[in-house]
Every structure is written in C-alpha cells, then in structure tokens.
Tab-separated table of C-alpha atoms in Angstrom:
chain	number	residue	atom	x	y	z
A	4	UNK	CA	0.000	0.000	0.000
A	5	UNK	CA	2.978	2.195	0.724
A	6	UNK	CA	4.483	1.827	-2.571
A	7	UNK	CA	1.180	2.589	-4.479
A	8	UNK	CA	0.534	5.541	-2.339
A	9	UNK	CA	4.086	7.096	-3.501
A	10	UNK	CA	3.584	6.059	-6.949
A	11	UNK	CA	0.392	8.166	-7.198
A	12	UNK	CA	2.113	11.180	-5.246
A	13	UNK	CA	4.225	10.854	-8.056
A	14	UNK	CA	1.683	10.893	-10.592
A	15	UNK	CA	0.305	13.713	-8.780
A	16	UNK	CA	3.401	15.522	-8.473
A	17	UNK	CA	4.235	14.991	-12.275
A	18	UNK	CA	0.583	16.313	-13.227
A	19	UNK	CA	1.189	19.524	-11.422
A	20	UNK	CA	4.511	19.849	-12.920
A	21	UNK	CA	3.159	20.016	-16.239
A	22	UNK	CA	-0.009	22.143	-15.568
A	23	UNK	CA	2.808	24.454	-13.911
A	24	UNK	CA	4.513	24.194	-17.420
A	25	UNK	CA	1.874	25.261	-19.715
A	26	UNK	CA	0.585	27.338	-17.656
A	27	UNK	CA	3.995	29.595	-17.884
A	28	UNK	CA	3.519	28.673	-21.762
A	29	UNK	CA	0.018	29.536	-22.185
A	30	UNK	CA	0.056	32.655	-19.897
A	31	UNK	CA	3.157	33.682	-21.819
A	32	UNK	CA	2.458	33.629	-25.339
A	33	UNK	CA	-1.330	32.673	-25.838
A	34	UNK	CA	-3.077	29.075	-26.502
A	35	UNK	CA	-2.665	29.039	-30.391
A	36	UNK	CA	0.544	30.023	-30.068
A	37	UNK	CA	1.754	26.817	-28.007
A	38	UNK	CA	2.333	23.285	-28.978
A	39	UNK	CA	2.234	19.826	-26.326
A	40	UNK	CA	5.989	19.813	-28.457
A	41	UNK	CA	6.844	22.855	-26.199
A	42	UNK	CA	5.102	21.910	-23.330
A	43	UNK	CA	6.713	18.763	-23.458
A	44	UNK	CA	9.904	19.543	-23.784
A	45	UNK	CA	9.425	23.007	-20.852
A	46	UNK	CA	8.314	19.709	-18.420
A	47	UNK	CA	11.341	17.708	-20.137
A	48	UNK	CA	8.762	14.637	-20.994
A	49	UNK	CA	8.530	12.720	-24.136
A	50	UNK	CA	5.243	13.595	-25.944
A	51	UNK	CA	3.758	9.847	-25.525
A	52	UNK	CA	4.258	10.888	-21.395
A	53	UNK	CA	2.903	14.131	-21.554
A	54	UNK	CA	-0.431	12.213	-23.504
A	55	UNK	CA	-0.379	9.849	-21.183
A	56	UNK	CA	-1.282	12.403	-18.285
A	57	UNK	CA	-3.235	14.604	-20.873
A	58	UNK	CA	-5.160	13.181	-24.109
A	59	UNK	CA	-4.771	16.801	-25.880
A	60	UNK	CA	-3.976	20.151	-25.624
A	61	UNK	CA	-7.502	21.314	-25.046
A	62	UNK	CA	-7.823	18.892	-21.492
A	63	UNK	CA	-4.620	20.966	-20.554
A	64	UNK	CA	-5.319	24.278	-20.790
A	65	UNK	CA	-8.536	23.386	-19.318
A	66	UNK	CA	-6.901	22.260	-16.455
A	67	UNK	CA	-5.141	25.676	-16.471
A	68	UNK	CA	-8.434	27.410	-16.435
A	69	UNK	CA	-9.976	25.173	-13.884
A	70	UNK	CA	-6.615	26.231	-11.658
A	71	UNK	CA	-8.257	30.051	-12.010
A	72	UNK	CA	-11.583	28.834	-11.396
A	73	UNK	CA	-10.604	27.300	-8.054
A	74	UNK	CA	-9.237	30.720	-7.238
A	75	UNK	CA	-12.598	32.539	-8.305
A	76	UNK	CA	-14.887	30.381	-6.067
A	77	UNK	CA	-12.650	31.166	-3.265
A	78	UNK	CA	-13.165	34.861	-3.724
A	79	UNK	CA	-17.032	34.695	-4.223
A	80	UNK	CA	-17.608	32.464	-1.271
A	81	UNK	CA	-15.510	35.135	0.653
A	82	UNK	CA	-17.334	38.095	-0.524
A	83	UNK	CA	-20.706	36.301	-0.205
A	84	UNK	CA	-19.490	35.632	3.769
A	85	UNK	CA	-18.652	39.125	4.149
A	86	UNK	CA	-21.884	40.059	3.094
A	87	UNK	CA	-25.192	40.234	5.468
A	88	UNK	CA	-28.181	41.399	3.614
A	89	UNK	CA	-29.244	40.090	0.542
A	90	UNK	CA	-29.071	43.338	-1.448
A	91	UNK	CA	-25.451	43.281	-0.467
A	92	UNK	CA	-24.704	39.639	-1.451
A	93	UNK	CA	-26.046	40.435	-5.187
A	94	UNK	CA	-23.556	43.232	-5.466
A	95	UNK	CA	-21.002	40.635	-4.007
A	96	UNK	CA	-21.209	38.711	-7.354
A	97	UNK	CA	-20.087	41.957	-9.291
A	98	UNK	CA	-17.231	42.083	-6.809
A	99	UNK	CA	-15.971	39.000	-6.389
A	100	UNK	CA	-15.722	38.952	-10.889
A	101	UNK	CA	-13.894	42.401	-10.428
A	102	UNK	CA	-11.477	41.130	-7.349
A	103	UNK	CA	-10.302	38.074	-9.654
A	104	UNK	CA	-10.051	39.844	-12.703
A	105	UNK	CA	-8.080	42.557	-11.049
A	106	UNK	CA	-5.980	40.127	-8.835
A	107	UNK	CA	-5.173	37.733	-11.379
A	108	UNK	CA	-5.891	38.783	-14.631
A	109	UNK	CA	-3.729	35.837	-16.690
A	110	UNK	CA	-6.089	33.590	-15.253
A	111	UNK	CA	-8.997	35.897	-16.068
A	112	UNK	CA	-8.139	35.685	-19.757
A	113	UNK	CA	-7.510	32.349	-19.685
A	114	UNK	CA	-11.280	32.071	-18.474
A	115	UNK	CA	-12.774	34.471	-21.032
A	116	UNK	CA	-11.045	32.550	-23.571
A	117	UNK	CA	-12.414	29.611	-22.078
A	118	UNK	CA	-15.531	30.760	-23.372
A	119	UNK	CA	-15.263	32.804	-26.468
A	120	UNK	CA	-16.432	29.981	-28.492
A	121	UNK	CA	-13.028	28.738	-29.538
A	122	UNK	CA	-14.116	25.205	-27.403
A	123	UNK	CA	-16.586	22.433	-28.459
A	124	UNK	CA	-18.576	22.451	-25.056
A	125	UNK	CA	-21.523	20.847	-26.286
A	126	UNK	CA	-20.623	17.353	-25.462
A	127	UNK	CA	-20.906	16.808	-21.764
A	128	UNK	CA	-19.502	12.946	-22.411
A	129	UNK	CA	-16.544	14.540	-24.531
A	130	UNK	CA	-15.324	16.910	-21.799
A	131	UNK	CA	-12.275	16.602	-19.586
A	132	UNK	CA	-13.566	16.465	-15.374
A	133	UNK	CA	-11.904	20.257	-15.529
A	134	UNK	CA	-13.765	21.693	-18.148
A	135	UNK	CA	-17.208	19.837	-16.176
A	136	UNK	CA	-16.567	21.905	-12.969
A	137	UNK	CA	-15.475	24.945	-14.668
A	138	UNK	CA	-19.014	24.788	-16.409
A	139	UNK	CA	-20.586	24.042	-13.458
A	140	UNK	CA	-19.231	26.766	-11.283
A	141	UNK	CA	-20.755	29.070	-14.134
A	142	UNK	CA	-24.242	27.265	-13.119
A	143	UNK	CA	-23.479	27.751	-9.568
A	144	UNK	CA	-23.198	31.222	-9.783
A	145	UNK	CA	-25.901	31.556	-11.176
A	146	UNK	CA	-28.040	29.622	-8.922
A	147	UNK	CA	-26.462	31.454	-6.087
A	148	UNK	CA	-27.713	34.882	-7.559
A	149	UNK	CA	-31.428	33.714	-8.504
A	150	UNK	CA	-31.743	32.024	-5.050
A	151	UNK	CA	-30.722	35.630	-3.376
A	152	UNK	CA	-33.054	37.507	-5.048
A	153	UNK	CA	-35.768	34.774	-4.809
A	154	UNK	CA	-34.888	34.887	-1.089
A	155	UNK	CA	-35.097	38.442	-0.550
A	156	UNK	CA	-38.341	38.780	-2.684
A	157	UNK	CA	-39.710	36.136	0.233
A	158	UNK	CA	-38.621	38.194	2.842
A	159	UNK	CA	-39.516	41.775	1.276
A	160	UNK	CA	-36.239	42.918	0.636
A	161	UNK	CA	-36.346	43.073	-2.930
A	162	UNK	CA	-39.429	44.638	-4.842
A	163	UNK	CA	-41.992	41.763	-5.415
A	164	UNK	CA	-42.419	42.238	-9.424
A	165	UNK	CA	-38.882	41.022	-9.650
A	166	UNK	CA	-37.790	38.331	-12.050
A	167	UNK	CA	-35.613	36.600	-10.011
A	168	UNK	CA	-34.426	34.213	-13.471
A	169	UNK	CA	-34.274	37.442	-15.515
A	170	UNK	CA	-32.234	39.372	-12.693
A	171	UNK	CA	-30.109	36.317	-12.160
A	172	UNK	CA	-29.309	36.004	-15.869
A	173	UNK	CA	-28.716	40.028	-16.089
A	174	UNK	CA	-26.816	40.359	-13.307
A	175	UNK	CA	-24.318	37.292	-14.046
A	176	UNK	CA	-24.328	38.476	-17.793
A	177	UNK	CA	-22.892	41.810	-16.629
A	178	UNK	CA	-20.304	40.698	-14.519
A	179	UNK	CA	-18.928	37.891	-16.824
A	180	UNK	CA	-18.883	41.067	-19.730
A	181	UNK	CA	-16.530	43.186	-17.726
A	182	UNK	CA	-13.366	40.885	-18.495
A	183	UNK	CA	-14.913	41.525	-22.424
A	184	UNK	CA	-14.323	45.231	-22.382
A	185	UNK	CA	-11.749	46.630	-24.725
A	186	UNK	CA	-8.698	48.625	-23.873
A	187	UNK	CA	-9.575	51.636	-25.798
A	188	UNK	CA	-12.894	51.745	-23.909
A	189	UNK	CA	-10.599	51.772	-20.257
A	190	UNK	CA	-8.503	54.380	-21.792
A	191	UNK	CA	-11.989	56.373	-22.459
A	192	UNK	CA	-12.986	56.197	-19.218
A	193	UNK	CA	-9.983	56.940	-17.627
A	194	UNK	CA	-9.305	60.070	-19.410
A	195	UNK	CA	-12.746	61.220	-17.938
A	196	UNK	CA	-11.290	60.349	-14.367
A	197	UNK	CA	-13.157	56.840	-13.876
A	198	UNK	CA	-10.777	53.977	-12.823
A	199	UNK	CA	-11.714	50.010	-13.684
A	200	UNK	CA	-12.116	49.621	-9.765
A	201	UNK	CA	-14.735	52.767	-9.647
A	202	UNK	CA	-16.137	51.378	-13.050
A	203	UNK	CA	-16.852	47.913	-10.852
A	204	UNK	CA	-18.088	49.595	-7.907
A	205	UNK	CA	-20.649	51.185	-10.105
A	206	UNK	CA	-21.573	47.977	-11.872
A	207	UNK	CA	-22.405	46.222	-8.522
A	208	UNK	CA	-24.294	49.323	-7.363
A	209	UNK	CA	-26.358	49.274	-10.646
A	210	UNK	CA	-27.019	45.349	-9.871
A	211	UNK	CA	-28.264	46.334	-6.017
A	212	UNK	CA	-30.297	48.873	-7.603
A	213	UNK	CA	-32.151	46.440	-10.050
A	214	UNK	CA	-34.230	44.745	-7.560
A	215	UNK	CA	-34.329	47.066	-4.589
A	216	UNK	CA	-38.061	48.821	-3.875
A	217	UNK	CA	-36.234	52.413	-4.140
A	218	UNK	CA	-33.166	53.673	-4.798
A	219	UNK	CA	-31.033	53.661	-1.833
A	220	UNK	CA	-27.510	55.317	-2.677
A	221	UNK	CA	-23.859	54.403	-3.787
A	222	UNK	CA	-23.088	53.557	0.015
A	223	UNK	CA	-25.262	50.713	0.378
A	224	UNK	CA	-22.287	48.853	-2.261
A	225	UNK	CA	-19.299	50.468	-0.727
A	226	UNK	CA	-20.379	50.229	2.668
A	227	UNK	CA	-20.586	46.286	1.812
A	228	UNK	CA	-17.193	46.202	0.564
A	229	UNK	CA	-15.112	43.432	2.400
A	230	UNK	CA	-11.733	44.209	3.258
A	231	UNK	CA	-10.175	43.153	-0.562
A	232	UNK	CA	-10.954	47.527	-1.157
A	233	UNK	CA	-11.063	46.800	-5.044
C-alpha cells in the first residue's frame, strides 16, 4: 500500500509539474501560439508521457483554467461571507468577478477565452472532469444569484415584481462582460477620471439597484465592501 501511495504522489506531483509548465507557456504567449511539443519539452517529458497524463492540448489548458476557477470560487464564497443582507450579497457577485479579474488577470483571460467559443462544449460525455466543474461553477453562480433575489423577494427585501431568473441572468451576464471590455474603452474612461475599480463599484451598485423597492444610494455597495478595497 505504501508503494502505491508514492507512486500516485508521483503521478500527482508529475501532473502539477506540467499544468505548472503550460501554464507559464500559455500565460506567456497565448493558446494558439503553443504546442504539447513545447510543453513537453518546458516539463522535459517525451510527448507519448505528456499524452499519457493529458489526451490533448484542449484537457490541458482546461486544467489551467480550472486552476483560475478554483481561485474565483474562493473569492465569491468570501465576498458572499462578508456580506449580510441580501441586497449586499447580489452586489457581491459583481465584486468577487472584479477582485479576480483585477488580482489575477492571466487567469482571467484564460477564463474568457475559455468561453469565447473557440471550445466544443456541447458534449458533456466529450469533456475533460476540468472543463465539467469549470461549467458548473458558471451554473453555480448563477443559482447562487437567482436564489438571493428569490430569497429576498420572500422576505420583502427586494421589490416583489422582480424576475428573479431574468435578474439572475442580467446580473451574471454583466459581470462575466466586464473581463470583455476593450482597452480603448478603459482608456476612455480613464481620461474622464473613472478607474476600472470605480467602473466595478458602479456595476455592482447598478445590480443592487435592479431589484431594490427604491433607490437607496452608492453607500449601500461600498459600505458592503469586504476588506479586498477593489
């Protein structure tokens, strides 16, 4: 039992090793741009080994992505924690998108281009186990903001002609867009004094303000901010 135990800390070990390696490669220079030749050869394994832990380049830079997504989750189950009312916790979604885009924005790209549409993800069966909870984190997220607002309709927080689907798909369509924006439309807004960080503030104000019954200021967001001060 020993022996098997270190032979799959080994596997293990080796697996990381060459997630570590095209991650530097992928981060670096881009997906396209990257071949399981190189990646092989960073991790100094023969290709058959490196397909032997990974069946293609796809189920690798998934595993990448999945790396970020582990880091995300973290975030939003901290913001959600550090927030007490429900109108707060919907504004916590916006957030915890900004906090990992800001904080690690090479995994934040890697995410976005996880799905631009470059990816078959139609085939559940087809998929790699990281591209299945990276897809289902999405879903989470989503079931996390429609059960808020559903909640807080219950409890007369949140106006009571509130779609809590519609808001749920709004709300999560706005914060996954923010890693979408251009460069030239940052530069815009920072020439007319608005930084990213004020630009997310405002984003999960507006979200707050989409289901409350009136309209109840800026402070209600940044008085909800947790320590992270994005």
């Amino acid at each position: 039992m020993a022996l098997a135990e270190r032979r799959q800390r080994e596997r293990n070990q080796r697996r990381e090793d060459i997630i570590n390696a095209a991650e530097k490669l992928f981060f670096s220079r881009g997906y396209d741009n990257v071949s399981m030749d190189e990646i092989a050869s960073e991790v100094e394994l023969s290709k058959p080994a490196l397909y032997y832990y990974f069946k293609d380049k796809e189920s690798l830079f998934f595993a990448v992505v999945n790396r970020g997504v582990k880091i995300f989750r973290a975030i939003t189950t901290e913001e959600l924690k550090n927030s007490q009312t429900s109108g707060l916790k919907v504004g916590a979604i916006n957030l915890a998108t900004a906090r990992f885009n800001q904080e690690y924005p090479d995994y934040a790209k890697a995410h976005v281009h996880f799905w631009s549409g470059r990816f078959d993800l139609s085939n559940d069966k087809d998929l790699s186990p990281d591209a299945k909870e990276i897809i289902e984190f999405s879903c989470e997220n989503y079931r996390i903001i429609h059960s808020i607002i559903k909640n807080g309709i219950e409890d007369g927080t949140f106006r009571s002609d509130a779609n809590p689907l519609l808001a749920a798909v709004l709300i999560g369509l706005i914060s996954t867009g923010i890693p979408h924006m251009s460069p030239s439309i940052k530069t815009f807004m920072e020439t007319h004094g608005i930084t990213i960080q004020q630009f997310n503030l405002e984003v999960a104000n507006l979200a707050y303000r989409m289901v409350m019954h009136v309209e109840e200021g800026d402070e209600n967001i940044r008085a909800g901010k947790s320590g992270s001060d994005i």
